[in-house]
PDB file of C-alpha atoms in Angstrom:
ATOM      1  CA  MET A   1     300.913-147.332-136.214  1.00 57.00           C
ATOM      2  CA  PRO A   2     303.267-145.818-137.061  1.00 61.00           C
ATOM      3  CA  ALA A   3     301.630-142.558-138.136  1.00 67.00           C
ATOM      4  CA  ILE A   4     301.713-142.120-141.888  1.00 71.00           C
ATOM      5  CA  HIS A   5     302.676-138.723-143.243  1.00 74.00           C
ATOM      6  CA  CYS A   6     299.709-137.740-145.357  1.00 73.00           C
ATOM      7  CA  PRO A   7     300.185-135.457-148.372  1.00 74.00           C
ATOM      8  CA  ALA A   8     296.722-133.970-147.822  1.00 75.00           C
ATOM      9  CA  HIS A   9     296.160-131.522-144.988  1.00 82.00           C
ATOM     10  CA  ASN A  10     293.488-131.421-142.315  1.00 87.00           C
ATOM     11  CA  THR A  11     290.814-128.801-142.858  1.00 89.00           C
ATOM     12  CA  ALA A  12     288.416-127.014-140.520  1.00 90.00           C
ATOM     13  CA  SER A  13     285.845-129.786-141.020  1.00 93.00           C
ATOM     14  CA  ALA A  14     287.868-132.906-141.939  1.00 92.00           C
ATOM     15  CA  ILE A  15     291.020-134.860-141.221  1.00 89.00           C
ATOM     16  CA  ALA A  16     293.278-136.461-143.787  1.00 87.00           C
ATOM     17  CA  ILE A  17     293.392-140.255-143.501  1.00 88.00           C
ATOM     18  CA  SER A  18     295.056-143.149-145.282  1.00 85.00           C
ATOM     19  CA  THR A  19     292.645-145.763-146.625  1.00 85.00           C
ATOM     20  CA  SER A  20     293.053-148.968-148.596  1.00 86.00           C
ATOM     21  CA  VAL A  21     292.422-146.960-151.765  1.00 89.00           C
ATOM     22  CA  GLY A  22     294.643-143.964-150.999  1.00 85.00           C
ATOM     23  CA  PHE A  23     294.437-140.783-149.003  1.00 87.00           C
ATOM     24  CA  ARG A  24     291.017-139.277-148.321  1.00 90.00           C
ATOM     25  CA  GLN A  25     289.344-136.639-146.182  1.00 91.00           C
ATOM     26  CA  LEU A  26     287.153-137.873-143.325  1.00 92.00           C
ATOM     27  CA  GLU A  27     284.529-135.289-142.445  1.00 94.00           C
ATOM     28  CA  VAL A  28     284.201-134.828-138.699  1.00 94.00           C
ATOM     29  CA  GLU A  29     280.395-134.983-139.068  1.00 94.00           C
ATOM     30  CA  ASP A  30     280.718-138.415-140.715  1.00 95.00           C
ATOM     31  CA  TYR A  31     282.935-139.627-137.862  1.00 93.00           C
ATOM     32  CA  ILE A  32     280.475-138.358-135.253  1.00 91.00           C
ATOM     33  CA  ARG A  33     277.585-140.012-137.095  1.00 91.00           C
ATOM     34  CA  ALA A  34     279.502-143.313-137.326  1.00 91.00           C
ATOM     35  CA  VAL A  35     280.263-143.239-133.590  1.00 89.00           C
ATOM     36  CA  GLY A  36     276.551-142.750-132.926  1.00 86.00           C
ATOM     37  CA  GLU A  37     275.629-145.701-135.125  1.00 87.00           C
ATOM     38  CA  LEU A  38     278.424-148.065-134.077  1.00 89.00           C
ATOM     39  CA  ARG A  39     278.285-147.216-130.352  1.00 86.00           C
ATOM     40  CA  PRO A  40     281.843-148.273-129.445  1.00 88.00           C
ATOM     41  CA  ASP A  41     282.823-148.941-125.849  1.00 88.00           C
ATOM     42  CA  ILE A  42     285.119-145.906-125.992  1.00 89.00           C
ATOM     43  CA  ALA A  43     284.672-143.040-128.443  1.00 91.00           C
ATOM     44  CA  ILE A  44     287.667-140.756-128.913  1.00 93.00           C
ATOM     45  CA  SER A  45     287.107-137.224-130.139  1.00 93.00           C
ATOM     46  CA  ILE A  46     289.049-136.330-133.264  1.00 93.00           C
ATOM     47  CA  ALA A  47     292.216-134.318-132.748  1.00 91.00           C
ATOM     48  CA  ASP A  48     294.064-132.212-135.274  1.00 88.00           C
ATOM     49  CA  VAL A  49     297.413-133.952-134.816  1.00 85.00           C
ATOM     50  CA  ILE A  50     300.338-132.307-136.564  1.00 81.00           C
ATOM     51  CA  THR A  51     302.513-134.897-138.312  1.00 76.00           C
ATOM     52  CA  ALA A  52     305.102-132.475-139.720  1.00 74.00           C
ATOM     53  CA  GLU A  53     308.509-132.265-138.033  1.00 74.00           C
ATOM     54  CA  THR A  54     308.085-128.527-137.463  1.00 78.00           C
ATOM     55  CA  ALA A  55     304.995-126.358-137.326  1.00 78.00           C
ATOM     56  CA  SER A  56     304.393-122.640-137.095  1.00 84.00           C
ATOM     57  CA  VAL A  57     302.831-121.061-134.024  1.00 85.00           C
ATOM     58  CA  LYS A  58     299.726-120.335-136.107  1.00 88.00           C
ATOM     59  CA  ARG A  59     299.453-124.013-137.162  1.00 85.00           C
ATOM     60  CA  ILE A  60     299.810-125.149-133.545  1.00 86.00           C
ATOM     61  CA  GLU A  61     297.077-122.736-132.420  1.00 86.00           C
ATOM     62  CA  LYS A  62     294.882-124.014-135.238  1.00 89.00           C
ATOM     63  CA  SER A  63     295.441-127.584-134.027  1.00 88.00           C
ATOM     64  CA  ALA A  64     294.216-126.701-130.532  1.00 88.00           C
ATOM     65  CA  ASP A  65     291.253-124.711-131.893  1.00 91.00           C
ATOM     66  CA  ARG A  66     290.144-127.503-134.233  1.00 92.00           C
ATOM     67  CA  SER A  67     290.491-130.200-131.562  1.00 92.00           C
ATOM     68  CA  HIS A  68     288.422-128.000-129.240  1.00 92.00           C
ATOM     69  CA  ALA A  69     285.705-127.411-131.848  1.00 92.00           C
ATOM     70  CA  TRP A  70     285.559-131.079-132.801  1.00 93.00           C
ATOM     71  CA  LEU A  71     285.186-132.156-129.169  1.00 93.00           C
ATOM     72  CA  ARG A  72     282.421-129.564-128.723  1.00 91.00           C
ATOM     73  CA  ASP A  73     280.683-130.837-131.862  1.00 91.00           C
ATOM     74  CA  THR A  74     281.067-134.469-130.761  1.00 89.00           C
ATOM     75  CA  LEU A  75     279.570-133.852-127.337  1.00 88.00           C
ATOM     76  CA  GLY A  76     276.894-131.535-128.742  1.00 86.00           C
ATOM     77  CA  ALA A  77     275.755-134.172-131.233  1.00 84.00           C
ATOM     78  CA  TYR A  78     274.702-136.441-128.368  1.00 73.00           C
ATOM     79  CA  ASP A  79     273.392-133.821-125.946  1.00 71.00           C
ATOM     80  CA  GLY A  80     270.429-135.445-124.194  1.00 66.00           C
ATOM     81  CA  ASP A  81     270.496-138.472-126.509  1.00 68.00           C
ATOM     82  CA  VAL A  82     270.018-141.713-124.567  1.00 64.00           C
ATOM     83  CA  THR A  83     271.671-143.674-127.395  1.00 63.00           C
ATOM     84  CA  ALA A  84     274.878-141.636-127.065  1.00 65.00           C
ATOM     85  CA  PRO A  85     278.159-143.482-126.595  1.00 63.00           C
ATOM     86  CA  SER A  86     278.605-144.100-122.882  1.00 69.00           C
ATOM     87  CA  THR A  87     282.275-143.121-122.779  1.00 86.00           C
ATOM     88  CA  THR A  88     283.846-140.300-124.727  1.00 91.00           C
ATOM     89  CA  PHE A  89     287.548-139.629-124.307  1.00 95.00           C
ATOM     90  CA  ALA A  90     288.615-136.063-125.089  1.00 94.00           C
ATOM     91  CA  SER A  91     291.673-135.886-127.322  1.00 93.00           C
ATOM     92  CA  ILE A  92     294.500-133.681-126.171  1.00 91.00           C
ATOM     93  CA  PRO A  93     296.803-132.857-129.083  1.00 88.00           C
ATOM     94  CA  PRO A  94     300.556-133.293-128.494  1.00 86.00           C
ATOM     95  CA  ILE A  95     301.364-129.605-128.117  1.00 84.00           C
ATOM     96  CA  GLU A  96     302.628-127.543-125.192  1.00 84.00           C
ATOM     97  CA  LYS A  97     299.972-126.677-122.612  1.00 82.00           C
ATOM     98  CA  GLU A  98     300.853-122.988-122.954  1.00 85.00           C
ATOM     99  CA  GLN A  99     299.682-123.205-126.572  1.00 85.00           C
ATOM    100  CA  MET A 100     296.224-124.542-125.712  1.00 84.00           C
ATOM    101  CA  PRO A 101     295.071-122.664-122.580  1.00 85.00           C
ATOM    102  CA  PHE A 102     291.473-122.160-123.766  1.00 88.00           C
ATOM    103  CA  TYR A 103     291.063-125.820-124.666  1.00 89.00           C
ATOM    104  CA  LEU A 104     292.356-127.028-121.303  1.00 90.00           C
ATOM    105  CA  LYS A 105     290.229-124.434-119.484  1.00 91.00           C
ATOM    106  CA  ASP A 106     287.097-125.562-121.321  1.00 91.00           C
ATOM    107  CA  LEU A 107     287.928-129.215-120.650  1.00 91.00           C
ATOM    108  CA  CYS A 108     287.892-128.390-116.931  1.00 93.00           C
ATOM    109  CA  GLU A 109     284.899-126.052-116.913  1.00 92.00           C
ATOM    110  CA  ASP A 110     282.538-126.976-119.747  1.00 90.00           C
ATOM    111  CA  PHE A 111     283.325-130.529-120.840  1.00 91.00           C
ATOM    112  CA  LYS A 112     284.405-132.206-117.588  1.00 91.00           C
ATOM    113  CA  SER A 113     281.001-133.704-116.816  1.00 88.00           C
ATOM    114  CA  HIS A 114     280.591-135.006-120.384  1.00 89.00           C
ATOM    115  CA  ILE A 115     283.887-136.848-120.846  1.00 92.00           C
ATOM    116  CA  SER A 116     284.956-140.182-119.398  1.00 92.00           C
ATOM    117  CA  GLY A 117     288.677-140.016-120.104  1.00 95.00           C
ATOM    118  CA  LEU A 118     291.489-138.372-122.020  1.00 96.00           C
ATOM    119  CA  ALA A 119     293.205-139.525-125.203  1.00 95.00           C
ATOM    120  CA  ILE A 120     296.783-138.346-125.551  1.00 94.00           C
ATOM    121  CA  PHE A 121     299.243-138.845-128.368  1.00 90.00           C
ATOM    122  CA  ASP A 122     302.494-138.514-126.423  1.00 90.00           C
ATOM    123  CA  PRO A 123     303.101-139.752-122.856  1.00 92.00           C
ATOM    124  CA  ALA A 124     304.738-136.420-121.978  1.00 90.00           C
ATOM    125  CA  THR A 125     301.356-134.750-122.508  1.00 89.00           C
ATOM    126  CA  VAL A 126     300.235-136.174-119.152  1.00 91.00           C
ATOM    127  CA  THR A 127     302.124-133.333-117.474  1.00 88.00           C
ATOM    128  CA  ALA A 128     299.813-130.831-119.228  1.00 87.00           C
ATOM    129  CA  ILE A 129     296.652-132.348-117.765  1.00 91.00           C
ATOM    130  CA  PRO A 130     295.100-129.973-115.220  1.00 91.00           C
ATOM    131  CA  LYS A 131     294.517-131.247-111.675  1.00 92.00           C
ATOM    132  CA  GLU A 132     290.746-131.035-112.196  1.00 93.00           C
ATOM    133  CA  LEU A 133     291.020-133.788-114.821  1.00 94.00           C
ATOM    134  CA  SER A 134     293.713-135.930-113.193  1.00 92.00           C
ATOM    135  CA  HIS A 135     291.136-138.469-111.953  1.00 94.00           C
ATOM    136  CA  LEU A 136     290.175-139.402-115.542  1.00 95.00           C
ATOM    137  CA  PRO A 137     291.780-142.418-117.241  1.00 95.00           C
ATOM    138  CA  ARG A 138     294.485-141.512-119.759  1.00 95.00           C
ATOM    139  CA  PHE A 139     294.631-143.504-122.999  1.00 95.00           C
ATOM    140  CA  CYS A 140     297.906-143.017-124.877  1.00 94.00           C
ATOM    141  CA  LEU A 141     297.864-143.464-128.646  1.00 91.00           C
ATOM    142  CA  SER A 142     301.622-143.388-129.132  1.00 89.00           C
ATOM    143  CA  GLU A 143     304.057-145.957-130.407  1.00 88.00           C
ATOM    144  CA  PRO A 144     306.319-147.140-127.590  1.00 90.00           C
ATOM    145  CA  LEU A 145     309.316-148.901-129.059  1.00 86.00           C
ATOM    146  CA  SER A 146     310.289-151.034-126.078  1.00 86.00           C
ATOM    147  CA  PRO A 147     309.083-152.326-122.723  1.00 85.00           C
ATOM    148  CA  HIS A 148     311.150-149.551-121.126  1.00 88.00           C
ATOM    149  CA  ALA A 149     309.141-146.942-123.038  1.00 91.00           C
ATOM    150  CA  ILE A 150     305.955-148.535-121.682  1.00 90.00           C
ATOM    151  CA  LEU A 151     307.287-148.314-118.124  1.00 90.00           C
ATOM    152  CA  ASP A 152     308.288-144.685-118.696  1.00 92.00           C
ATOM    153  CA  ALA A 153     304.757-143.885-119.912  1.00 93.00           C
ATOM    154  CA  LEU A 154     303.242-145.657-116.917  1.00 91.00           C
ATOM    155  CA  SER A 155     305.491-143.678-114.577  1.00 92.00           C
ATOM    156  CA  LEU A 156     304.206-140.452-116.171  1.00 93.00           C
ATOM    157  CA  GLY A 157     300.607-141.482-115.445  1.00 93.00           C
ATOM    158  CA  VAL A 158     299.392-143.226-118.605  1.00 94.00           C
ATOM    159  CA  ASP A 159     296.668-145.780-117.808  1.00 94.00           C
ATOM    160  CA  ILE A 160     295.919-147.453-121.158  1.00 91.00           C
ATOM    161  CA  MET A 161     298.238-147.754-124.171  1.00 91.00           C
ATOM    162  CA  THR A 162     298.430-148.988-127.717  1.00 87.00           C
ATOM    163  CA  ILE A 163     301.471-151.251-128.046  1.00 87.00           C
ATOM    164  CA  PRO A 164     302.004-152.140-131.711  1.00 84.00           C
ATOM    165  CA  PHE A 165     305.410-153.765-131.220  1.00 85.00           C
ATOM    166  CA  ILE A 166     303.765-156.727-129.488  1.00 85.00           C
ATOM    167  CA  THR A 167     302.529-157.944-132.878  1.00 85.00           C
ATOM    168  CA  THR A 168     306.018-157.668-134.357  1.00 84.00           C
ATOM    169  CA  PHE A 169     307.540-159.516-131.409  1.00 85.00           C
ATOM    170  CA  SER A 170     304.961-162.308-131.501  1.00 88.00           C
ATOM    171  CA  GLU A 171     305.382-162.719-135.268  1.00 91.00           C
ATOM    172  CA  HIS A 172     309.071-163.384-134.562  1.00 90.00           C
ATOM    173  CA  GLY A 173     308.276-165.900-131.809  1.00 93.00           C
ATOM    174  CA  ILE A 174     309.217-163.633-128.911  1.00 89.00           C
ATOM    175  CA  ALA A 175     307.052-163.709-125.791  1.00 87.00           C
ATOM    176  CA  LEU A 176     307.182-161.014-123.128  1.00 79.00           C
ATOM    177  CA  SER A 177     306.557-161.689-119.454  1.00 80.00           C
ATOM    178  CA  PHE A 178     306.756-159.108-116.687  1.00 73.00           C
ATOM    179  CA  SER A 179     306.784-159.381-112.915  1.00 75.00           C
ATOM    180  CA  PHE A 180     306.273-156.260-110.855  1.00 70.00           C
ATOM    181  CA  ILE A 181     307.657-156.526-107.381  1.00 74.00           C
ATOM    182  CA  GLY A 182     306.529-153.902-104.885  1.00 65.00           C
ATOM    183  CA  SER A 183     308.965-152.348-102.469  1.00 56.00           C
TER     184      SER A 183
END
């Protein structure tokens, strides 16, 4: 956090990442294999997240198609495998739900029984989640800039969040304390 604009582009089989030695391509197969070996508590399927300010309709459709294919490949890699990660969160790219109808339909019909939660990249994406998936936990991988942004995300239905500003605050000696009073 924050997302780094990468000069390389995602491809049909890899995402562009920033490493300690520069920008590289991470093959989706390598990610899936690493998840199988490392067995994290929560595995998040790779999403083709668009980092450009503007994107064409074709690029947005490609993002949804790639995210769909990568989720399918992730779940298919562990089909029937008892050593599979116990919780896989399906990534939902931050695009309008009208631009990913097939992906959302397949999440409800084909993948629902194989996923344990949803990973979103913008709190507003919660509104795109179909009712059939509303019971799943929602993990937001955004960058809220203030406690108010956290409360806004919670009010939209986000369950788990990354909150990078806490490190910055604590490095400056600022502690945050919240009290929620019910009405």
